[in-house]
Amino acid sequence: MHPDLTVDILIGTTRQNTGNLAVAVLGLTATAYLIVRAEKERRRKGSAALWLLLAASVVTCLADAGARMLIGLQADPGANSLVMYRAFGIDMAIWMAFAFPPYVGFIGYTTYLVYRERRAPRTLWTILVVSAVADTVGEYIMIHAGQLYSYTGRQPLELFGLPLVWPWVIVAAPMLMGALTALFADQLRGLRSLLLLPLLGSGYLACLSAVGWPGMVARATAVDQLTLDLLGLVTLGGLLATLHLMTLLVPDAASSLDPAAPHTPGAPAGPPTHHPDQPRHPI
C-alpha cells in the first residue's frame, strides 16, 4: 500500500473513483436502513431473519472471488484501489463489502417474506424479474460509465459487453438464500439460527453454480459461439425451472386464516373443513 493513503484510494480514473464512491455511499446508506429494519423486526416480531441474511452477506463477499472466476468477471485496472483480499488471481476491492449487505439482505429478505407471510407465489416471479432488470441496468452502468469491471473470455448471450444470462443467475442466488432461511425458520430459533450462517454464506457460490452451471461449463469448453449462446438459454431455462419449484413451496395464503394451521413453508393448508351434511367418522 502506498504510504499516502489518499494516493492509494484515488489510483483509478475519475470515472472509476466516482463509481467506487457511489457504490460505497449507496451501499452504506442501504445497509444502515436494513440494520435499523432488522432490529425493528427482531423487537416487534422476534424474527432475526434479516439479521441472519445481513450476516450471511459478509460471508458471501468472501466467496465472491470464486463466483467471479466461474463467470469471468474481472475488475478493470485502477478500479480496485483498496484490495480486501485476492483469490483465484482476482482482486476483491473493499468497496464490494458495502454492496453485498443490501444486495443479499434485500433480495433474500423479500423472498423470505413471501414464504413467511404466505404471499402469492407469483410474487417470487416479480422479485426475480425486477431484480434481474435492475441488476442488468446497474451492471451496464458500472461496466460502461463507471469502468469498474468487465466480463472476460468467451461469454454466452453477450450484448454491449454484458452477458445477459448472468444478472438473472446472480439475483437468483440471494433468492435461494432467502428461501432456505424461511424453510429453516421454525426449526432454528435463537442462537441455533446461527447454524444457517455457513450454509447461507457458502450457499451464494453454491446457488450460482446450481442455477448457472451449464453456461459456466460451456464458457470454459471448446464449443462454438452459437452452442455457447444456446447453452446460455439452457441456463436461463434451468433457472426458471428452479424458481417454479420454489413457488410450489409457498404456503397457501388461506391457511393463514386458520390459527391452528402450522406456519411452516410447504406445510398443508390445515385440516379439511367438515361439511354439516356429511356424517363425522368415529374416532
mmCIF file of C-alpha atoms in Angstrom:
data_model
loop_
_atom_site.group_PDB
_atom_site.id
_atom_site.type_symbol
_atom_site.label_atom_id
_atom_site.label_comp_id
_atom_site.label_asym_id
_atom_site.label_seq_id
_atom_site.Cartn_x
_atom_site.Cartn_y
_atom_site.Cartn_z
ATOM 1 C CA MET A 1 0.000 0.000 0.000
ATOM 2 C CA HIS A 2 1.254 3.470 -0.835
ATOM 3 C CA PRO A 3 2.416 5.482 2.209
ATOM 4 C CA ASP A 4 -0.046 8.178 1.239
ATOM 5 C CA LEU A 5 -3.458 6.505 1.675
ATOM 6 C CA THR A 6 -5.172 9.181 -0.409
ATOM 7 C CA VAL A 7 -2.998 8.326 -3.387
ATOM 8 C CA ASP A 8 -3.744 4.622 -2.913
ATOM 9 C CA ILE A 9 -7.501 5.259 -2.835
ATOM 10 C CA LEU A 10 -7.505 7.517 -5.888
ATOM 11 C CA ILE A 11 -5.348 5.436 -8.222
ATOM 12 C CA GLY A 12 -8.178 4.921 -10.711
ATOM 13 C CA THR A 13 -9.587 7.241 -13.316
ATOM 14 C CA THR A 14 -12.130 9.914 -12.450
ATOM 15 C CA ARG A 15 -14.916 7.611 -13.627
ATOM 16 C CA GLN A 16 -13.625 4.722 -11.536
ATOM 17 C CA ASN A 17 -13.168 6.826 -8.412
ATOM 18 C CA THR A 18 -16.677 8.235 -8.833
ATOM 19 C CA GLY A 19 -18.073 4.757 -9.362
ATOM 20 C CA ASN A 20 -16.339 3.391 -6.265
ATOM 21 C CA LEU A 21 -17.610 6.305 -4.212
ATOM 22 C CA ALA A 22 -21.153 5.790 -5.485
ATOM 23 C CA VAL A 23 -21.048 2.073 -4.607
ATOM 24 C CA ALA A 24 -19.723 2.857 -1.130
ATOM 25 C CA VAL A 25 -22.242 5.633 -0.365
ATOM 26 C CA LEU A 26 -25.280 3.799 -1.733
ATOM 27 C CA GLY A 27 -24.209 0.549 -0.115
ATOM 28 C CA LEU A 28 -23.589 2.083 3.308
ATOM 29 C CA THR A 29 -26.875 4.016 3.190
ATOM 30 C CA ALA A 30 -28.885 0.926 2.245
ATOM 31 C CA THR A 31 -27.061 -1.193 4.831
ATOM 32 C CA ALA A 32 -27.801 1.346 7.576
ATOM 33 C CA TYR A 33 -31.502 1.252 6.673
ATOM 34 C CA LEU A 34 -31.555 -2.562 6.663
ATOM 35 C CA ILE A 35 -29.817 -2.701 10.051
ATOM 36 C CA VAL A 36 -32.479 -0.440 11.549
ATOM 37 C CA ARG A 37 -35.174 -2.543 9.883
ATOM 38 C CA ALA A 38 -33.586 -5.767 11.133
ATOM 39 C CA GLU A 39 -33.582 -4.547 14.728
ATOM 40 C CA LYS A 40 -37.221 -3.419 14.474
ATOM 41 C CA GLU A 41 -38.200 -6.814 13.093
ATOM 42 C CA ARG A 42 -36.364 -8.548 15.931
ATOM 43 C CA ARG A 43 -38.055 -6.461 18.608
ATOM 44 C CA ARG A 44 -41.567 -6.430 17.182
ATOM 45 C CA LYS A 45 -41.792 -9.912 15.665
ATOM 46 C CA GLY A 46 -38.958 -11.738 17.366
ATOM 47 C CA SER A 47 -37.526 -12.537 13.923
ATOM 48 C CA ALA A 48 -33.784 -12.385 13.346
ATOM 49 C CA ALA A 49 -34.042 -13.449 9.692
ATOM 50 C CA LEU A 50 -32.889 -10.127 8.279
ATOM 51 C CA TRP A 51 -30.001 -10.005 10.754
ATOM 52 C CA LEU A 52 -29.051 -13.505 9.647
ATOM 53 C CA LEU A 53 -29.135 -12.618 5.953
ATOM 54 C CA LEU A 54 -27.083 -9.475 6.564
ATOM 55 C CA ALA A 55 -24.508 -11.555 8.427
ATOM 56 C CA ALA A 56 -24.522 -14.112 5.605
ATOM 57 C CA SER A 57 -23.823 -11.329 3.120
ATOM 58 C CA VAL A 58 -20.458 -10.738 4.809
ATOM 59 C CA VAL A 59 -19.531 -14.397 4.304
ATOM 60 C CA THR A 60 -20.927 -14.170 0.780
ATOM 61 C CA CYS A 61 -18.484 -11.383 -0.040
ATOM 62 C CA LEU A 62 -15.651 -13.752 0.845
ATOM 63 C CA ALA A 63 -16.997 -16.298 -1.658
ATOM 64 C CA ASP A 64 -17.423 -13.802 -4.482
ATOM 65 C CA ALA A 65 -13.930 -14.325 -5.898
ATOM 66 C CA GLY A 66 -14.906 -17.905 -6.726
ATOM 67 C CA ALA A 67 -18.100 -16.680 -8.358
ATOM 68 C CA ARG A 68 -16.174 -14.149 -10.441
ATOM 69 C CA MET A 69 -13.799 -16.853 -11.608
ATOM 70 C CA LEU A 70 -16.714 -19.033 -12.776
ATOM 71 C CA ILE A 71 -18.461 -16.283 -14.757
ATOM 72 C CA GLY A 72 -15.329 -14.448 -15.939
ATOM 73 C CA LEU A 73 -15.877 -11.133 -14.178
ATOM 74 C CA GLN A 74 -12.679 -9.146 -13.669
ATOM 75 C CA ALA A 75 -12.138 -5.685 -12.197
ATOM 76 C CA ASP A 76 -10.650 -3.155 -14.593
ATOM 77 C CA PRO A 77 -7.165 -1.805 -13.840
ATOM 78 C CA GLY A 78 -7.307 1.012 -11.328
ATOM 79 C CA ALA A 79 -10.815 0.162 -10.081
ATOM 80 C CA ASN A 80 -9.557 -1.906 -7.143
ATOM 81 C CA SER A 81 -7.922 0.849 -5.133
ATOM 82 C CA LEU A 82 -8.081 -0.804 -1.729
ATOM 83 C CA VAL A 83 -7.967 -4.596 -2.093
ATOM 84 C CA MET A 84 -9.833 -6.558 0.576
ATOM 85 C CA TYR A 85 -8.408 -9.920 -0.466
ATOM 86 C CA ARG A 86 -7.078 -11.766 -3.503
ATOM 87 C CA ALA A 87 -8.132 -15.270 -4.560
ATOM 88 C CA PHE A 88 -8.083 -17.224 -7.846
ATOM 89 C CA GLY A 89 -5.974 -14.391 -9.256
ATOM 90 C CA ILE A 90 -8.838 -11.942 -8.645
ATOM 91 C CA ASP A 91 -8.611 -8.802 -6.531
ATOM 92 C CA MET A 92 -11.687 -8.008 -4.426
ATOM 93 C CA ALA A 93 -11.995 -4.309 -3.689
ATOM 94 C CA ILE A 94 -13.104 -3.252 -0.219
ATOM 95 C CA TRP A 95 -15.969 -1.323 -1.814
ATOM 96 C CA MET A 96 -17.709 -4.610 -2.597
ATOM 97 C CA ALA A 97 -18.131 -5.246 1.122
ATOM 98 C CA PHE A 98 -20.531 -2.276 1.139
ATOM 99 C CA ALA A 99 -22.567 -3.632 -1.780
ATOM 100 C CA PHE A 100 -23.298 -7.162 -0.597
ATOM 101 C CA PRO A 101 -25.370 -6.485 2.575
ATOM 102 C CA PRO A 102 -28.113 -4.510 0.773
ATOM 103 C CA TYR A 103 -27.947 -6.779 -2.272
ATOM 104 C CA VAL A 104 -28.161 -10.101 -0.436
ATOM 105 C CA GLY A 105 -30.133 -8.725 2.508
ATOM 106 C CA PHE A 106 -32.852 -7.006 0.462
ATOM 107 C CA ILE A 107 -33.459 -9.680 -2.178
ATOM 108 C CA GLY A 108 -33.052 -12.517 0.308
ATOM 109 C CA TYR A 109 -35.349 -10.965 2.912
ATOM 110 C CA THR A 110 -38.010 -10.075 0.344
ATOM 111 C CA THR A 111 -38.023 -13.724 -0.734
ATOM 112 C CA TYR A 112 -38.143 -14.816 2.903
ATOM 113 C CA LEU A 113 -41.274 -12.712 3.451
ATOM 114 C CA VAL A 114 -43.039 -14.419 0.547
ATOM 115 C CA TYR A 115 -42.822 -17.704 2.460
ATOM 116 C CA ARG A 116 -43.360 -16.471 5.989
ATOM 117 C CA GLU A 117 -46.238 -14.115 5.150
ATOM 118 C CA ARG A 118 -47.784 -16.559 2.661
ATOM 119 C CA ARG A 119 -47.889 -14.150 -0.226
ATOM 120 C CA ALA A 120 -48.940 -15.112 -3.743
ATOM 121 C CA PRO A 121 -46.363 -17.395 -5.446
ATOM 122 C CA ARG A 122 -46.269 -15.010 -8.400
ATOM 123 C CA THR A 123 -44.509 -12.554 -6.076
ATOM 124 C CA LEU A 124 -41.368 -14.655 -6.492
ATOM 125 C CA TRP A 125 -41.513 -14.090 -10.250
ATOM 126 C CA THR A 126 -41.896 -10.360 -9.652
ATOM 127 C CA ILE A 127 -38.845 -10.346 -7.373
ATOM 128 C CA LEU A 128 -36.781 -12.211 -9.975
ATOM 129 C CA VAL A 129 -37.772 -10.027 -12.930
ATOM 130 C CA VAL A 130 -37.490 -6.672 -11.136
ATOM 131 C CA SER A 131 -34.178 -7.627 -9.500
ATOM 132 C CA ALA A 132 -32.693 -9.024 -12.727
ATOM 133 C CA VAL A 133 -33.681 -5.953 -14.754
ATOM 134 C CA ALA A 134 -32.285 -3.641 -12.058
ATOM 135 C CA ASP A 135 -29.069 -5.685 -11.917
ATOM 136 C CA THR A 136 -28.730 -5.580 -15.724
ATOM 137 C CA VAL A 137 -29.077 -1.793 -15.778
ATOM 138 C CA GLY A 138 -26.740 -1.408 -12.799
ATOM 139 C CA GLU A 139 -24.097 -3.647 -14.324
ATOM 140 C CA TYR A 140 -24.284 -1.824 -17.652
ATOM 141 C CA ILE A 141 -23.668 1.473 -15.832
ATOM 142 C CA MET A 142 -20.781 0.044 -13.786
ATOM 143 C CA ILE A 143 -19.194 -1.510 -16.891
ATOM 144 C CA HIS A 144 -19.505 1.405 -19.310
ATOM 145 C CA ALA A 145 -19.968 4.541 -17.204
ATOM 146 C CA GLY A 146 -18.005 3.546 -14.103
ATOM 147 C CA GLN A 147 -15.446 1.325 -15.870
ATOM 148 C CA LEU A 148 -15.268 -0.743 -12.685
ATOM 149 C CA TYR A 149 -15.144 -4.215 -14.223
ATOM 150 C CA SER A 150 -15.701 -6.225 -17.373
ATOM 151 C CA TYR A 151 -16.525 -9.782 -18.388
ATOM 152 C CA THR A 152 -13.529 -11.567 -19.840
ATOM 153 C CA GLY A 153 -13.196 -14.633 -22.005
ATOM 154 C CA ARG A 154 -15.971 -16.194 -24.036
ATOM 155 C CA GLN A 155 -19.450 -15.343 -22.766
ATOM 156 C CA PRO A 156 -22.973 -16.553 -23.556
ATOM 157 C CA LEU A 157 -25.610 -14.135 -24.856
ATOM 158 C CA GLU A 158 -23.264 -11.143 -24.645
ATOM 159 C CA LEU A 159 -24.669 -7.749 -25.629
ATOM 160 C CA PHE A 160 -22.696 -4.487 -25.321
ATOM 161 C CA GLY A 161 -20.113 -6.214 -23.147
ATOM 162 C CA LEU A 162 -22.678 -7.681 -20.736
ATOM 163 C CA PRO A 163 -23.582 -11.405 -20.837
ATOM 164 C CA LEU A 164 -27.365 -11.211 -20.354
ATOM 165 C CA VAL A 165 -27.557 -14.573 -18.602
ATOM 166 C CA TRP A 166 -25.504 -13.658 -15.501
ATOM 167 C CA PRO A 167 -27.709 -10.918 -13.979
ATOM 168 C CA TRP A 168 -30.564 -13.450 -13.755
ATOM 169 C CA VAL A 169 -28.297 -16.068 -12.201
ATOM 170 C CA ILE A 170 -26.789 -13.557 -9.775
ATOM 171 C CA VAL A 171 -30.144 -12.396 -8.346
ATOM 172 C CA ALA A 172 -31.418 -15.973 -8.091
ATOM 173 C CA ALA A 173 -28.693 -16.779 -5.545
ATOM 174 C CA PRO A 174 -29.946 -14.493 -2.713
ATOM 175 C CA MET A 175 -33.497 -15.608 -3.528
ATOM 176 C CA LEU A 176 -32.485 -19.184 -2.802
ATOM 177 C CA MET A 177 -30.760 -17.986 0.372
ATOM 178 C CA GLY A 178 -33.968 -16.271 1.491
ATOM 179 C CA ALA A 179 -35.974 -19.412 0.749
ATOM 180 C CA LEU A 180 -33.570 -21.531 2.813
ATOM 181 C CA THR A 181 -33.899 -19.086 5.706
ATOM 182 C CA ALA A 182 -37.690 -19.371 5.564
ATOM 183 C CA LEU A 183 -37.675 -23.157 5.340
ATOM 184 C CA PHE A 184 -35.493 -23.497 8.452
ATOM 185 C CA ALA A 185 -37.034 -20.614 10.415
ATOM 186 C CA ASP A 186 -39.296 -22.813 12.557
ATOM 187 C CA GLN A 187 -36.622 -25.419 13.259
ATOM 188 C CA LEU A 188 -33.825 -22.997 14.153
ATOM 189 C CA ARG A 189 -34.613 -20.268 16.670
ATOM 190 C CA GLY A 190 -32.436 -18.063 18.831
ATOM 191 C CA LEU A 191 -28.745 -18.848 18.726
ATOM 192 C CA ARG A 192 -29.460 -22.065 16.842
ATOM 193 C CA SER A 193 -30.280 -19.929 13.786
ATOM 194 C CA LEU A 194 -26.553 -19.215 13.506
ATOM 195 C CA LEU A 195 -26.182 -22.790 12.274
ATOM 196 C CA LEU A 196 -27.543 -21.488 8.967
ATOM 197 C CA LEU A 197 -24.761 -18.953 8.560
ATOM 198 C CA PRO A 198 -22.137 -21.258 6.981
ATOM 199 C CA LEU A 199 -24.767 -22.747 4.664
ATOM 200 C CA LEU A 200 -26.041 -19.344 3.567
ATOM 201 C CA GLY A 201 -22.607 -17.804 3.143
ATOM 202 C CA SER A 202 -21.195 -20.641 1.084
ATOM 203 C CA GLY A 203 -24.626 -21.102 -0.437
ATOM 204 C CA TYR A 204 -24.162 -17.972 -2.531
ATOM 205 C CA LEU A 205 -21.440 -19.662 -4.551
ATOM 206 C CA ALA A 206 -23.346 -22.955 -4.439
ATOM 207 C CA CYS A 207 -26.571 -21.310 -5.645
ATOM 208 C CA LEU A 208 -24.766 -19.593 -8.514
ATOM 209 C CA SER A 209 -23.324 -22.943 -9.552
ATOM 210 C CA ALA A 210 -26.651 -24.748 -9.108
ATOM 211 C CA VAL A 211 -28.561 -22.494 -11.499
ATOM 212 C CA GLY A 212 -25.709 -21.299 -13.718
ATOM 213 C CA TRP A 213 -23.530 -24.357 -14.266
ATOM 214 C CA PRO A 214 -24.420 -25.019 -17.953
ATOM 215 C CA GLY A 215 -23.169 -21.596 -19.006
ATOM 216 C CA MET A 216 -20.212 -21.757 -16.631
ATOM 217 C CA VAL A 217 -19.052 -25.105 -18.024
ATOM 218 C CA ALA A 218 -19.736 -24.082 -21.630
ATOM 219 C CA ARG A 219 -17.641 -20.908 -21.487
ATOM 220 C CA ALA A 220 -14.662 -22.991 -20.359
ATOM 221 C CA THR A 221 -15.213 -25.615 -23.052
ATOM 222 C CA ALA A 222 -14.132 -25.585 -26.698
ATOM 223 C CA VAL A 223 -17.560 -25.005 -28.251
ATOM 224 C CA ASP A 224 -18.511 -22.513 -30.921
ATOM 225 C CA GLN A 225 -20.285 -19.274 -30.047
ATOM 226 C CA LEU A 226 -23.686 -20.470 -31.261
ATOM 227 C CA THR A 227 -23.512 -23.504 -28.977
ATOM 228 C CA LEU A 228 -22.365 -21.282 -26.140
ATOM 229 C CA ASP A 229 -25.364 -18.988 -26.660
ATOM 230 C CA LEU A 230 -27.730 -21.957 -26.812
ATOM 231 C CA LEU A 231 -26.330 -23.264 -23.530
ATOM 232 C CA GLY A 232 -26.864 -19.783 -22.126
ATOM 233 C CA LEU A 233 -30.547 -20.204 -22.960
ATOM 234 C CA VAL A 234 -30.454 -23.629 -21.299
ATOM 235 C CA THR A 235 -29.042 -21.937 -18.207
ATOM 236 C CA LEU A 236 -31.924 -19.476 -18.148
ATOM 237 C CA GLY A 237 -34.389 -22.331 -18.637
ATOM 238 C CA GLY A 238 -32.943 -24.220 -15.688
ATOM 239 C CA LEU A 239 -33.138 -21.079 -13.567
ATOM 240 C CA LEU A 240 -36.824 -20.603 -14.419
ATOM 241 C CA ALA A 241 -37.492 -24.260 -13.606
ATOM 242 C CA THR A 242 -35.782 -23.782 -10.236
ATOM 243 C CA LEU A 243 -37.923 -20.756 -9.468
ATOM 244 C CA HIS A 244 -41.041 -22.709 -10.410
ATOM 245 C CA LEU A 245 -40.048 -25.333 -7.851
ATOM 246 C CA MET A 246 -39.638 -22.554 -5.288
ATOM 247 C CA THR A 247 -43.185 -21.332 -5.950
ATOM 248 C CA LEU A 248 -44.533 -24.809 -5.165
ATOM 249 C CA LEU A 249 -43.203 -24.481 -1.602
ATOM 250 C CA VAL A 250 -45.022 -21.216 -0.865
ATOM 251 C CA PRO A 251 -47.760 -21.988 1.702
ATOM 252 C CA ASP A 252 -51.387 -21.456 0.807
ATOM 253 C CA ALA A 253 -52.434 -17.973 1.920
ATOM 254 C CA ALA A 254 -55.828 -19.341 3.017
ATOM 255 C CA SER A 255 -54.141 -21.435 5.692
ATOM 256 C CA SER A 256 -53.074 -18.259 7.489
ATOM 257 C CA LEU A 257 -56.735 -17.700 8.388
ATOM 258 C CA ASP A 258 -56.705 -20.870 10.468
ATOM 259 C CA PRO A 259 -54.964 -20.200 13.789
ATOM 260 C CA ALA A 260 -54.313 -23.907 14.227
ATOM 261 C CA ALA A 261 -52.563 -24.202 10.881
ATOM 262 C CA PRO A 262 -48.784 -24.659 11.095
ATOM 263 C CA HIS A 263 -46.696 -21.693 9.977
ATOM 264 C CA THR A 264 -44.217 -23.783 8.048
ATOM 265 C CA PRO A 265 -43.399 -23.184 4.375
ATOM 266 C CA GLY A 266 -44.730 -26.030 2.292
ATOM 267 C CA ALA A 267 -46.958 -27.309 5.106
ATOM 268 C CA PRO A 268 -50.573 -28.310 4.407
ATOM 269 C CA ALA A 269 -53.093 -25.515 4.464
ATOM 270 C CA GLY A 270 -54.787 -27.026 7.526
ATOM 271 C CA PRO A 271 -57.253 -29.786 8.408
ATOM 272 C CA PRO A 272 -60.127 -30.261 5.987
ATOM 273 C CA THR A 273 -63.313 -28.499 6.948
ATOM 274 C CA HIS A 274 -66.345 -30.612 7.884
ATOM 275 C CA HIS A 275 -69.484 -30.108 5.886
ATOM 276 C CA PRO A 276 -72.626 -30.103 8.090
ATOM 277 C CA ASP A 277 -74.413 -32.565 5.754
ATOM 278 C CA GLN A 278 -71.642 -35.119 5.969
ATOM 279 C CA PRO A 279 -71.538 -37.612 8.852
ATOM 280 C CA ARG A 280 -68.486 -37.482 11.064
ATOM 281 C CA HIS A 281 -66.297 -40.534 11.168
ATOM 282 C CA PRO A 282 -65.996 -42.122 14.625
ATOM 283 C CA ILE A 283 -62.649 -41.653 16.328
#
